[in-house]
């Protein structure tokens, strides 16, 4: 005997085994992350969900009314996992995270005064952290905005713990493209966090 | 050089071309496109198709309309826009040129070997 969960996928309701549900949820989450940087990522996801819903419907009969883990596995192999997708634009997911060229914003624990936000931003843009601190303090006096921004960044930015992360923090030579890129990436993260 | 990477690069451009070609014959919904691409063996996993369709739609090459279906919820039917048609006819031309170029090189190599 198994517990089933009832889900809505592409406008259809399905009864799905608990373990199958966990697997499906993980898969959709991964897709969501994969397409995060993409314009209209929610549209891509809903198209994929509709197609999965269609594939699941074809697996159900009068005698088989519940989606099993096996069904989920089969449908996932038809759709493909994010790592099977040829990346159509830019570097692949793997490269984004592990090559030395990567540039991400972290909190820098080594040079911190409060939470390492300013030192991290300084390391990221290759400017002196005190400049950023002055800006934060100035904004803090302007109706406390600086404090709010600082707190948000403190929550959003991960701490650079490993050496790899510290290298990523300093990243490439500064250019406007990097700055734009990172702002977009952080924005995506915030959006994701808000949604969940 | 990585063979798989080279293959993936070749496939990438061709897949976009194939999607537009499929749609130039008929407006269809995603599953029809998938079926045709699978038969032609240009697509391996279906998930590849959706981001491409959305990108082509955002680029103004495709548009879609919702159509009621007897088997389930309404379906998105994609079709080429006039820009899409023009884009495709350019691609057709450059595809022919490519095939010609590649054939020329491959056959001339044979002549040298003989």
mmCIF file of C-alpha atoms in Angstrom:
data_model
loop_
_atom_site.group_PDB
_atom_site.id
_atom_site.type_symbol
_atom_site.label_atom_id
_atom_site.label_comp_id
_atom_site.label_asym_id
_atom_site.label_seq_id
_atom_site.Cartn_x
_atom_site.Cartn_y
_atom_site.Cartn_z
ATOM 1 C CA UNK A 1 0.000 0.000 0.000
ATOM 2 C CA UNK A 2 1.188 3.485 -0.825
ATOM 3 C CA UNK A 3 0.013 6.991 -0.098
ATOM 4 C CA UNK A 4 -0.919 9.008 -3.162
ATOM 5 C CA UNK A 5 -0.869 12.729 -3.721
ATOM 6 C CA UNK A 6 -3.208 14.663 -5.945
ATOM 7 C CA UNK A 7 -1.544 17.148 -8.287
ATOM 8 C CA UNK A 8 -2.524 19.537 -11.049
ATOM 9 C CA UNK A 9 -0.193 19.239 -14.006
ATOM 10 C CA UNK A 10 -0.959 21.188 -17.148
ATOM 11 C CA UNK A 11 -4.579 21.651 -16.124
ATOM 12 C CA UNK A 12 -5.177 17.967 -15.419
ATOM 13 C CA UNK A 13 -5.471 16.382 -12.051
ATOM 14 C CA UNK A 14 -3.469 13.250 -11.357
ATOM 15 C CA UNK A 15 -3.154 10.847 -8.491
ATOM 16 C CA UNK A 16 0.476 10.128 -8.051
ATOM 17 C CA UNK A 17 2.405 7.911 -5.620
ATOM 18 C CA UNK A 18 4.263 9.778 -2.935
ATOM 19 C CA UNK A 19 7.734 8.673 -4.094
ATOM 20 C CA UNK A 20 6.844 9.480 -7.698
ATOM 21 C CA UNK A 21 5.658 12.884 -6.577
ATOM 22 C CA UNK A 22 8.962 13.598 -4.850
ATOM 23 C CA UNK A 23 10.875 12.632 -7.989
ATOM 24 C CA UNK A 24 8.650 14.725 -10.244
ATOM 25 C CA UNK A 25 8.938 17.707 -7.965
ATOM 26 C CA UNK A 26 12.731 17.434 -7.930
ATOM 27 C CA UNK A 27 12.806 17.218 -11.714
ATOM 28 C CA UNK A 28 10.600 20.263 -12.221
ATOM 29 C CA UNK A 29 12.650 22.222 -9.703
ATOM 30 C CA UNK A 30 15.825 21.384 -11.646
ATOM 31 C CA UNK A 31 14.208 22.503 -14.884
ATOM 32 C CA UNK A 32 13.133 25.678 -13.203
ATOM 33 C CA UNK A 33 16.718 26.362 -12.132
ATOM 34 C CA UNK A 34 18.038 25.457 -15.570
ATOM 35 C CA UNK A 35 15.810 27.942 -17.345
ATOM 36 C CA UNK A 36 16.061 30.609 -14.654
ATOM 37 C CA UNK A 37 18.164 33.000 -16.726
ATOM 38 C CA UNK A 38 15.929 32.634 -19.741
ATOM 39 C CA UNK A 39 13.404 35.173 -20.935
ATOM 40 C CA UNK A 40 9.875 33.695 -20.542
ATOM 41 C CA UNK A 41 11.158 30.826 -18.428
ATOM 42 C CA UNK A 42 7.733 30.315 -16.889
ATOM 43 C CA UNK A 43 6.241 29.865 -20.341
ATOM 44 C CA UNK A 44 8.829 27.211 -21.219
ATOM 45 C CA UNK A 45 8.054 25.416 -17.985
ATOM 46 C CA UNK A 46 4.320 25.480 -18.507
ATOM 47 C CA UNK A 47 4.784 24.110 -22.043
ATOM 48 C CA UNK A 48 6.892 21.311 -20.618
ATOM 49 C CA UNK A 49 4.322 20.618 -17.911
ATOM 50 C CA UNK A 50 1.528 20.417 -20.484
ATOM 51 C CA UNK A 51 3.520 17.939 -22.509
ATOM 52 C CA UNK A 52 4.303 15.850 -19.430
ATOM 53 C CA UNK A 53 0.660 15.900 -18.542
ATOM 54 C CA UNK A 54 -0.137 14.558 -22.005
ATOM 55 C CA UNK A 55 2.450 11.795 -21.624
ATOM 56 C CA UNK A 56 1.117 10.852 -18.188
ATOM 57 C CA UNK A 57 -2.444 10.699 -19.501
ATOM 58 C CA UNK A 58 -1.341 8.217 -22.130
ATOM 59 C CA UNK A 59 -0.078 5.966 -19.330
ATOM 60 C CA UNK A 60 -3.364 5.807 -17.474
ATOM 61 C CA UNK A 61 -6.202 3.379 -18.172
ATOM 62 C CA UNK A 62 -9.354 2.326 -16.426
ATOM 63 C CA UNK A 63 -7.289 -0.307 -14.609
ATOM 64 C CA UNK A 64 -4.339 1.908 -13.853
ATOM 65 C CA UNK A 65 -5.294 5.174 -12.273
ATOM 66 C CA UNK A 66 -2.205 6.196 -10.366
ATOM 67 C CA UNK A 67 1.083 7.550 -11.664
ATOM 68 C CA UNK A 68 3.972 5.474 -10.371
ATOM 69 C CA UNK A 69 7.653 6.174 -9.932
ATOM 70 C CA UNK A 70 8.285 4.109 -13.056
ATOM 71 C CA UNK A 71 5.947 6.324 -15.094
ATOM 72 C CA UNK A 72 7.715 9.427 -13.856
ATOM 73 C CA UNK A 73 11.091 7.919 -14.793
ATOM 74 C CA UNK A 74 9.863 7.095 -18.291
ATOM 75 C CA UNK A 75 8.377 10.525 -18.874
ATOM 76 C CA UNK A 76 11.532 12.202 -17.587
ATOM 77 C CA UNK A 77 13.653 10.159 -19.969
ATOM 78 C CA UNK A 78 11.426 11.236 -22.857
ATOM 79 C CA UNK A 79 11.652 14.888 -21.869
ATOM 80 C CA UNK A 80 15.302 14.721 -20.889
ATOM 81 C CA UNK A 81 17.082 16.125 -17.871
ATOM 82 C CA UNK A 82 18.634 19.583 -17.978
ATOM 83 C CA UNK A 83 22.096 18.075 -18.380
ATOM 84 C CA UNK A 84 20.891 16.344 -21.586
ATOM 85 C CA UNK A 85 19.859 19.613 -23.176
ATOM 86 C CA UNK A 86 22.392 21.039 -25.537
ATOM 87 C CA UNK A 87 22.808 24.547 -24.263
ATOM 88 C CA UNK A 88 21.599 26.852 -26.936
ATOM 89 C CA UNK A 89 23.030 30.026 -25.647
ATOM 90 C CA UNK A 90 26.127 30.790 -23.691
ATOM 91 C CA UNK A 91 28.162 28.413 -21.587
ATOM 92 C CA UNK A 92 26.620 25.252 -20.212
ATOM 93 C CA UNK A 93 25.396 25.012 -16.665
ATOM 94 C CA UNK A 94 28.496 23.128 -15.655
ATOM 95 C CA UNK A 95 30.781 25.864 -16.903
ATOM 96 C CA UNK A 96 28.737 28.516 -15.185
ATOM 97 C CA UNK A 97 29.610 27.115 -11.827
ATOM 98 C CA UNK A 98 32.988 25.495 -11.908
ATOM 99 C CA UNK A 99 35.349 27.194 -14.343
ATOM 100 C CA UNK A 100 37.761 29.799 -13.061
ATOM 101 C CA UNK A 101 36.141 32.370 -15.342
ATOM 102 C CA UNK A 102 32.978 32.431 -13.238
ATOM 103 C CA UNK A 103 32.204 35.628 -11.421
ATOM 104 C CA UNK A 104 29.637 35.678 -8.645
ATOM 105 C CA UNK A 105 28.940 37.935 -5.768
ATOM 106 C CA UNK A 106 29.585 36.589 -2.284
ATOM 107 C CA UNK A 107 29.978 37.968 1.197
ATOM 108 C CA UNK A 108 33.647 38.144 1.978
ATOM 109 C CA UNK A 109 34.204 36.874 5.533
ATOM 110 C CA UNK A 110 37.937 37.682 5.499
ATOM 111 C CA UNK A 111 37.637 41.435 5.281
ATOM 112 C CA UNK A 112 34.304 41.964 6.916
ATOM 113 C CA UNK A 113 33.324 44.688 9.356
ATOM 114 C CA UNK A 114 29.713 43.627 9.923
ATOM 115 C CA UNK A 115 28.493 40.849 7.647
ATOM 116 C CA UNK A 116 31.002 40.977 4.795
ATOM 117 C CA UNK A 117 28.547 42.474 2.316
ATOM 118 C CA UNK A 118 30.606 45.552 1.499
ATOM 119 C CA UNK A 119 33.887 43.659 1.351
ATOM 120 C CA UNK A 120 32.232 41.085 -0.917
ATOM 121 C CA UNK A 121 30.877 43.766 -3.239
ATOM 122 C CA UNK A 122 34.284 45.431 -3.198
ATOM 123 C CA UNK A 123 35.984 42.178 -4.159
ATOM 124 C CA UNK A 124 33.414 41.622 -6.865
ATOM 125 C CA UNK A 125 33.781 45.011 -8.543
ATOM 126 C CA UNK A 126 37.422 45.363 -7.608
ATOM 127 C CA UNK A 127 36.931 48.576 -5.692
ATOM 128 C CA UNK A 128 37.818 49.505 -2.122
ATOM 129 C CA UNK A 129 35.180 48.208 0.342
ATOM 130 C CA UNK A 130 35.227 51.501 2.281
ATOM 131 C CA UNK A 131 33.673 53.248 -0.725
ATOM 132 C CA UNK A 132 30.723 50.877 -0.542
ATOM 133 C CA UNK A 133 30.557 51.252 3.240
ATOM 134 C CA UNK A 134 30.360 55.026 2.879
ATOM 135 C CA UNK A 135 27.518 54.611 0.377
ATOM 136 C CA UNK A 136 25.666 52.247 2.729
ATOM 137 C CA UNK A 137 26.101 54.621 5.661
ATOM 138 C CA UNK A 138 24.947 57.572 3.573
ATOM 139 C CA UNK A 139 21.886 55.594 2.455
ATOM 140 C CA UNK A 140 21.248 54.500 6.038
ATOM 141 C CA UNK A 141 20.864 58.150 6.990
ATOM 142 C CA UNK A 142 18.556 58.658 4.014
ATOM 143 C CA UNK A 143 15.522 57.162 5.734
ATOM 144 C CA UNK A 144 17.206 53.881 6.638
ATOM 145 C CA UNK A 145 17.294 52.619 3.063
ATOM 146 C CA UNK A 146 20.923 51.594 3.431
ATOM 147 C CA UNK A 147 20.065 49.297 6.319
ATOM 148 C CA UNK A 148 17.251 47.622 4.385
ATOM 149 C CA UNK A 149 19.446 47.074 1.317
ATOM 150 C CA UNK A 150 22.245 45.775 3.502
ATOM 151 C CA UNK A 151 19.956 43.286 5.201
ATOM 152 C CA UNK A 152 18.551 42.054 1.894
ATOM 153 C CA UNK A 153 22.022 41.585 0.466
ATOM 154 C CA UNK A 154 23.129 39.873 3.665
ATOM 155 C CA UNK A 155 20.314 37.356 3.218
ATOM 156 C CA UNK A 156 20.667 36.915 -0.531
ATOM 157 C CA UNK A 157 24.443 36.723 -0.879
ATOM 158 C CA UNK A 158 26.065 33.490 0.216
ATOM 159 C CA UNK A 159 29.285 33.619 2.195
ATOM 160 C CA UNK A 160 32.426 32.734 0.238
ATOM 161 C CA UNK A 161 33.604 29.747 2.237
ATOM 162 C CA UNK A 162 35.700 27.640 -0.114
ATOM 163 C CA UNK A 163 38.720 28.769 -2.076
ATOM 164 C CA UNK A 164 36.824 28.182 -5.303
ATOM 165 C CA UNK A 165 34.120 30.568 -4.151
ATOM 166 C CA UNK A 166 36.714 33.160 -3.195
ATOM 167 C CA UNK A 167 38.187 32.949 -6.682
ATOM 168 C CA UNK A 168 34.701 33.195 -8.177
ATOM 169 C CA UNK A 169 34.080 36.245 -6.031
ATOM 170 C CA UNK A 170 36.951 38.114 -7.650
ATOM 171 C CA UNK A 171 36.237 36.631 -11.046
ATOM 172 C CA UNK A 172 37.146 38.252 -14.324
ATOM 173 C CA UNK A 173 38.445 41.711 -15.017
ATOM 174 C CA UNK A 174 35.649 44.196 -14.542
ATOM 175 C CA UNK A 175 33.532 45.209 -17.455
ATOM 176 C CA UNK A 176 30.008 46.432 -17.771
ATOM 177 C CA UNK A 177 28.896 43.046 -19.091
ATOM 178 C CA UNK A 178 29.972 41.293 -15.902
ATOM 179 C CA UNK A 179 28.151 43.796 -13.771
ATOM 180 C CA UNK A 180 24.983 43.467 -15.786
ATOM 181 C CA UNK A 181 25.243 39.709 -15.699
ATOM 182 C CA UNK A 182 25.676 39.497 -11.965
ATOM 183 C CA UNK A 183 22.874 41.891 -11.207
ATOM 184 C CA UNK A 184 20.573 39.797 -13.376
ATOM 185 C CA UNK A 185 21.704 36.607 -11.689
ATOM 186 C CA UNK A 186 21.153 37.993 -8.210
ATOM 187 C CA UNK A 187 17.791 39.311 -9.272
ATOM 188 C CA UNK A 188 16.808 35.843 -10.431
ATOM 189 C CA UNK A 189 17.846 34.416 -7.097
ATOM 190 C CA UNK A 190 15.764 36.943 -5.224
ATOM 191 C CA UNK A 191 12.790 36.231 -7.450
ATOM 192 C CA UNK A 192 13.179 32.496 -6.873
ATOM 193 C CA UNK A 193 13.386 32.984 -3.121
ATOM 194 C CA UNK A 194 10.292 35.132 -3.098
ATOM 195 C CA UNK A 195 8.323 32.529 -5.017
ATOM 196 C CA UNK A 196 9.269 29.620 -2.781
ATOM 197 C CA UNK B 1 38.407 19.020 -29.944
ATOM 198 C CA UNK B 2 35.494 17.096 -28.601
ATOM 199 C CA UNK B 3 33.417 15.072 -31.044
ATOM 200 C CA UNK B 4 30.257 15.232 -28.967
ATOM 201 C CA UNK B 5 30.568 18.974 -28.658
ATOM 202 C CA UNK B 6 31.105 19.408 -32.388
ATOM 203 C CA UNK B 7 28.076 17.257 -33.108
ATOM 204 C CA UNK B 8 25.998 19.215 -30.613
ATOM 205 C CA UNK B 9 27.058 22.470 -32.251
ATOM 206 C CA UNK B 10 26.071 21.171 -35.702
ATOM 207 C CA UNK B 11 22.747 19.875 -34.444
ATOM 208 C CA UNK B 12 21.920 23.092 -32.646
ATOM 209 C CA UNK B 13 21.571 25.299 -35.697
ATOM 210 C CA UNK B 14 19.924 22.555 -37.694
ATOM 211 C CA UNK B 15 17.272 21.954 -35.065
ATOM 212 C CA UNK B 16 16.089 25.551 -35.227
ATOM 213 C CA UNK B 17 15.997 25.287 -38.985
ATOM 214 C CA UNK B 18 14.032 22.033 -38.811
ATOM 215 C CA UNK B 19 11.431 23.492 -36.454
ATOM 216 C CA UNK B 20 10.760 26.334 -38.865
ATOM 217 C CA UNK B 21 10.634 23.903 -41.786
ATOM 218 C CA UNK B 22 8.088 21.696 -40.029
ATOM 219 C CA UNK B 23 5.927 24.731 -39.318
ATOM 220 C CA UNK B 24 6.193 26.014 -42.869
ATOM 221 C CA UNK B 25 4.102 23.068 -44.032
ATOM 222 C CA UNK B 26 1.341 23.296 -41.448
ATOM 223 C CA UNK B 27 0.623 25.046 -38.222
ATOM 224 C CA UNK B 28 1.022 22.422 -35.555
ATOM 225 C CA UNK B 29 1.113 21.948 -31.848
ATOM 226 C CA UNK B 30 4.229 20.951 -29.968
ATOM 227 C CA UNK B 31 3.583 17.203 -29.968
ATOM 228 C CA UNK B 32 3.196 17.142 -33.766
ATOM 229 C CA UNK B 33 6.479 18.981 -34.135
ATOM 230 C CA UNK B 34 8.142 16.550 -31.759
ATOM 231 C CA UNK B 35 6.786 13.577 -33.654
ATOM 232 C CA UNK B 36 8.184 14.835 -36.917
ATOM 233 C CA UNK B 37 11.546 15.797 -35.450
ATOM 234 C CA UNK B 38 11.826 12.418 -33.763
ATOM 235 C CA UNK B 39 11.063 10.579 -36.968
ATOM 236 C CA UNK B 40 13.741 12.617 -38.702
ATOM 237 C CA UNK B 41 16.044 11.854 -35.765
ATOM 238 C CA UNK B 42 17.110 15.435 -35.194
ATOM 239 C CA UNK B 43 15.886 15.552 -31.617
ATOM 240 C CA UNK B 44 16.829 13.268 -28.768
ATOM 241 C CA UNK B 45 14.998 14.625 -25.739
ATOM 242 C CA UNK B 46 11.781 16.586 -26.026
ATOM 243 C CA UNK B 47 12.742 19.167 -23.450
ATOM 244 C CA UNK B 48 15.090 20.714 -25.999
ATOM 245 C CA UNK B 49 12.199 21.868 -28.152
ATOM 246 C CA UNK B 50 10.312 24.109 -25.735
ATOM 247 C CA UNK B 51 12.980 26.724 -25.041
ATOM 248 C CA UNK B 52 13.623 26.955 -28.792
ATOM 249 C CA UNK B 53 9.947 27.466 -29.585
ATOM 250 C CA UNK B 54 9.680 30.164 -26.955
ATOM 251 C CA UNK B 55 12.820 31.901 -28.222
ATOM 252 C CA UNK B 56 11.616 31.810 -31.803
ATOM 253 C CA UNK B 57 8.276 33.156 -30.679
ATOM 254 C CA UNK B 58 9.965 35.955 -28.742
ATOM 255 C CA UNK B 59 12.059 36.737 -31.814
ATOM 256 C CA UNK B 60 8.857 37.207 -33.812
ATOM 257 C CA UNK B 61 9.417 34.209 -36.091
ATOM 258 C CA UNK B 62 6.479 32.249 -34.711
ATOM 259 C CA UNK B 63 3.122 33.008 -33.258
ATOM 260 C CA UNK B 64 0.646 30.695 -31.643
ATOM 261 C CA UNK B 65 -3.048 30.429 -31.048
ATOM 262 C CA UNK B 66 -4.968 28.334 -28.558
ATOM 263 C CA UNK B 67 -7.153 25.687 -30.059
ATOM 264 C CA UNK B 68 -9.688 23.500 -28.344
ATOM 265 C CA UNK B 69 -8.915 19.818 -28.400
ATOM 266 C CA UNK B 70 -11.144 16.819 -28.002
ATOM 267 C CA UNK B 71 -8.579 14.830 -26.048
ATOM 268 C CA UNK B 72 -7.725 17.364 -23.418
ATOM 269 C CA UNK B 73 -7.106 20.966 -22.545
ATOM 270 C CA UNK B 74 -6.643 23.592 -25.296
ATOM 271 C CA UNK B 75 -3.448 23.273 -27.259
ATOM 272 C CA UNK B 76 -0.992 25.843 -28.475
ATOM 273 C CA UNK B 77 -0.823 25.775 -32.249
ATOM 274 C CA UNK B 78 2.322 27.379 -33.595
ATOM 275 C CA UNK B 79 2.640 28.965 -37.014
ATOM 276 C CA UNK B 80 5.215 30.980 -38.929
ATOM 277 C CA UNK B 81 4.849 34.737 -39.029
ATOM 278 C CA UNK B 82 5.730 36.578 -42.268
ATOM 279 C CA UNK B 83 9.126 37.352 -40.689
ATOM 280 C CA UNK B 84 9.467 33.658 -39.935
ATOM 281 C CA UNK B 85 8.784 32.814 -43.583
ATOM 282 C CA UNK B 86 11.438 35.258 -44.752
ATOM 283 C CA UNK B 87 13.885 33.964 -42.156
ATOM 284 C CA UNK B 88 13.232 30.394 -43.265
ATOM 285 C CA UNK B 89 13.740 31.131 -46.948
ATOM 286 C CA UNK B 90 17.111 32.696 -46.058
ATOM 287 C CA UNK B 91 17.962 29.576 -44.081
ATOM 288 C CA UNK B 92 16.888 27.368 -46.996
ATOM 289 C CA UNK B 93 19.291 29.210 -49.214
ATOM 290 C CA UNK B 94 22.202 28.996 -46.831
ATOM 291 C CA UNK B 95 21.478 25.320 -46.174
ATOM 292 C CA UNK B 96 21.729 24.583 -49.903
ATOM 293 C CA UNK B 97 24.974 26.516 -50.047
ATOM 294 C CA UNK B 98 26.347 24.623 -47.077
ATOM 295 C CA UNK B 99 25.469 21.243 -48.543
ATOM 296 C CA UNK B 100 27.048 22.258 -51.795
ATOM 297 C CA UNK B 101 30.214 23.497 -50.090
ATOM 298 C CA UNK B 102 30.576 20.384 -47.988
ATOM 299 C CA UNK B 103 29.986 18.104 -50.960
ATOM 300 C CA UNK B 104 32.501 20.022 -53.001
ATOM 301 C CA UNK B 105 35.143 19.627 -50.329
ATOM 302 C CA UNK B 106 34.400 15.973 -49.710
ATOM 303 C CA UNK B 107 34.486 15.019 -53.365
ATOM 304 C CA UNK B 108 37.586 17.055 -54.155
ATOM 305 C CA UNK B 109 39.378 15.284 -51.320
ATOM 306 C CA UNK B 110 38.575 11.978 -52.972
ATOM 307 C CA UNK B 111 40.109 13.163 -56.238
ATOM 308 C CA UNK B 112 43.362 14.028 -54.504
ATOM 309 C CA UNK B 113 43.485 10.630 -52.835
ATOM 310 C CA UNK B 114 43.110 8.898 -56.129
#
